[in-house]
Amino acid sequence: MPLSEHEQRMLEQMERALYAEDPKFATALEGSGLRTYTRRRVYQAVAGFLVGIALLMAGMVAQQIWISVVGFLVMLGCAVLAVTGWRKAPRPGEQARGVGSAVARPARRSVMDRIEQRWQRRRDERR
């Protein structure tokens, strides 16, 4: 469930207070979880891609088409994992939303949600 705007502001205030009190501790908590997980996932995908290349070549040398096809499929799957893992990884200078990186990106809202929020704001401004 996405946080409301008020809850997001409160969380950002708490994060700023934590940075002000103990910046070293806040930095240590900042990117350890998600960044490490995605980096490990990308490395595993690269290793799998290399295994796929080896299978592809072994299938060609042994003249076994099915081994080459399996190797190609392994390469394709690992390439997809590497690209999706790379996109999800936070950039080195980018801060994660949550202090412990529990929320890496804000949830995307649908068009209808944004329209409803604008409508609600307009109604609240008229009061």
CSV table of C-alpha atoms in Angstrom, one decimal:
chain,number,residue,atom,x,y,z
A,1,MET,CA,0.0,0.0,0.0
A,2,PRO,CA,1.6,3.3,-1.0
A,3,LEU,CA,2.1,6.0,1.6
A,4,SER,CA,0.0,9.1,1.6
A,5,GLU,CA,1.6,12.5,0.9
A,6,HIS,CA,1.5,13.4,4.6
A,7,GLU,CA,3.1,10.0,5.5
A,8,GLN,CA,5.8,10.6,2.9
A,9,ARG,CA,6.6,14.0,4.2
A,10,MET,CA,6.8,12.7,7.8
A,11,LEU,CA,9.1,9.9,6.6
A,12,GLU,CA,11.3,12.4,4.8
A,13,GLN,CA,11.5,14.6,7.9
A,14,MET,CA,12.5,11.6,10.0
A,15,GLU,CA,15.2,10.7,7.5
A,16,ARG,CA,16.5,14.3,7.5
A,17,ALA,CA,16.6,14.2,11.3
A,18,LEU,CA,18.5,10.9,11.3
A,19,TYR,CA,21.0,12.3,8.8
A,20,ALA,CA,21.4,15.4,11.0
A,21,GLU,CA,21.9,13.4,14.2
A,22,ASP,CA,24.2,10.6,12.9
A,23,PRO,CA,25.1,10.8,9.2
A,24,LYS,CA,27.6,7.9,9.4
A,25,PHE,CA,24.9,5.5,10.7
A,26,ALA,CA,22.3,6.8,8.2
A,27,THR,CA,24.7,6.3,5.3
A,28,ALA,CA,25.5,2.7,6.5
A,29,LEU,CA,21.8,1.9,6.5
A,30,GLU,CA,21.0,3.7,3.2
A,31,GLY,CA,21.9,1.3,0.4
A,32,SER,CA,23.1,-2.0,1.8
A,33,GLY,CA,20.0,-4.1,1.2
A,34,LEU,CA,18.7,-3.5,-2.3
A,35,ARG,CA,21.9,-2.5,-3.9
A,36,THR,CA,23.7,-5.6,-2.7
A,37,TYR,CA,20.9,-7.8,-3.8
A,38,THR,CA,20.7,-6.4,-7.3
A,39,ARG,CA,24.4,-6.3,-7.8
A,40,ARG,CA,24.6,-10.0,-6.8
A,41,ARG,CA,21.7,-10.8,-9.2
A,42,VAL,CA,23.5,-9.1,-12.1
A,43,TYR,CA,26.7,-10.9,-11.4
A,44,GLN,CA,24.9,-14.2,-11.3
A,45,ALA,CA,23.2,-13.4,-14.6
A,46,VAL,CA,26.5,-12.6,-16.2
A,47,ALA,CA,27.9,-15.9,-15.0
A,48,GLY,CA,24.9,-17.7,-16.3
A,49,PHE,CA,25.3,-15.9,-19.7
A,50,LEU,CA,28.8,-17.2,-19.9
A,51,VAL,CA,27.6,-20.7,-19.1
A,52,GLY,CA,25.0,-20.3,-21.9
A,53,ILE,CA,27.8,-19.4,-24.3
A,54,ALA,CA,29.7,-22.4,-23.3
A,55,LEU,CA,26.6,-24.6,-23.8
A,56,LEU,CA,26.0,-23.0,-27.2
A,57,MET,CA,29.6,-23.7,-28.3
A,58,ALA,CA,29.6,-27.2,-26.9
A,59,GLY,CA,26.4,-28.0,-28.8
A,60,MET,CA,28.0,-26.8,-32.0
A,61,VAL,CA,31.2,-28.8,-31.5
A,62,ALA,CA,29.2,-32.0,-30.6
A,63,GLN,CA,26.7,-31.3,-33.4
A,64,GLN,CA,23.8,-31.6,-30.9
A,65,ILE,CA,21.3,-28.9,-31.8
A,66,TRP,CA,19.3,-29.3,-28.6
A,67,ILE,CA,22.4,-28.4,-26.4
A,68,SER,CA,22.9,-25.2,-28.5
A,69,VAL,CA,19.2,-24.3,-28.2
A,70,VAL,CA,19.4,-24.8,-24.4
A,71,GLY,CA,22.6,-22.6,-24.3
A,72,PHE,CA,20.8,-19.9,-26.3
A,73,LEU,CA,17.8,-20.0,-23.9
A,74,VAL,CA,20.1,-19.8,-20.9
A,75,MET,CA,21.8,-16.8,-22.5
A,76,LEU,CA,18.5,-15.1,-23.2
A,77,GLY,CA,17.1,-15.7,-19.7
A,78,CYS,CA,20.3,-14.4,-18.1
A,79,ALA,CA,20.4,-11.4,-20.3
A,80,VAL,CA,16.9,-10.5,-19.3
A,81,LEU,CA,17.7,-11.0,-15.6
A,82,ALA,CA,20.8,-8.8,-15.9
A,83,VAL,CA,19.0,-6.0,-17.6
A,84,THR,CA,16.1,-6.0,-15.2
A,85,GLY,CA,18.4,-6.2,-12.2
A,86,TRP,CA,20.5,-3.4,-13.6
A,87,ARG,CA,17.5,-1.1,-14.0
A,88,LYS,CA,16.3,-1.8,-10.5
A,89,ALA,CA,19.6,-1.1,-8.8
A,90,PRO,CA,19.8,2.4,-7.2
A,91,ARG,CA,22.5,4.6,-8.6
A,92,PRO,CA,25.5,5.2,-6.4
A,93,GLY,CA,24.6,8.9,-5.7
A,94,GLU,CA,20.9,8.3,-5.4
A,95,GLN,CA,19.3,7.9,-2.1
A,96,ALA,CA,16.7,5.2,-1.5
A,97,ARG,CA,13.3,6.4,-0.2
A,98,GLY,CA,13.3,4.4,3.0
A,99,VAL,CA,16.1,4.6,5.6
A,100,GLY,CA,16.7,0.9,5.3
A,101,SER,CA,16.0,0.8,1.6
A,102,ALA,CA,12.6,-0.9,2.1
A,103,VAL,CA,11.0,1.3,-0.5
A,104,ALA,CA,13.3,1.9,-3.4
A,105,ARG,CA,11.0,3.7,-5.7
A,106,PRO,CA,7.6,5.4,-5.2
A,107,ALA,CA,4.7,3.3,-6.4
A,108,ARG,CA,3.5,4.5,-9.8
A,109,ARG,CA,0.0,5.9,-9.6
A,110,SER,CA,-2.5,5.4,-12.3
A,111,VAL,CA,-3.9,8.3,-14.3
A,112,MET,CA,-7.2,8.0,-12.5
A,113,ASP,CA,-5.5,8.3,-9.1
A,114,ARG,CA,-3.8,11.4,-10.1
A,115,ILE,CA,-7.0,12.9,-11.5
A,116,GLU,CA,-8.8,12.0,-8.3
A,117,GLN,CA,-6.1,13.7,-6.2
A,118,ARG,CA,-6.2,16.9,-8.3
A,119,TRP,CA,-10.0,16.9,-8.1
A,120,GLN,CA,-9.8,16.5,-4.3
A,121,ARG,CA,-7.2,19.3,-4.0
A,122,ARG,CA,-9.4,21.7,-6.0
A,123,ARG,CA,-12.4,20.8,-3.8
A,124,ASP,CA,-10.3,21.4,-0.6
A,125,GLU,CA,-9.0,24.7,-1.9
A,126,ARG,CA,-12.6,26.0,-2.5
A,127,ARG,CA,-13.5,25.4,1.1
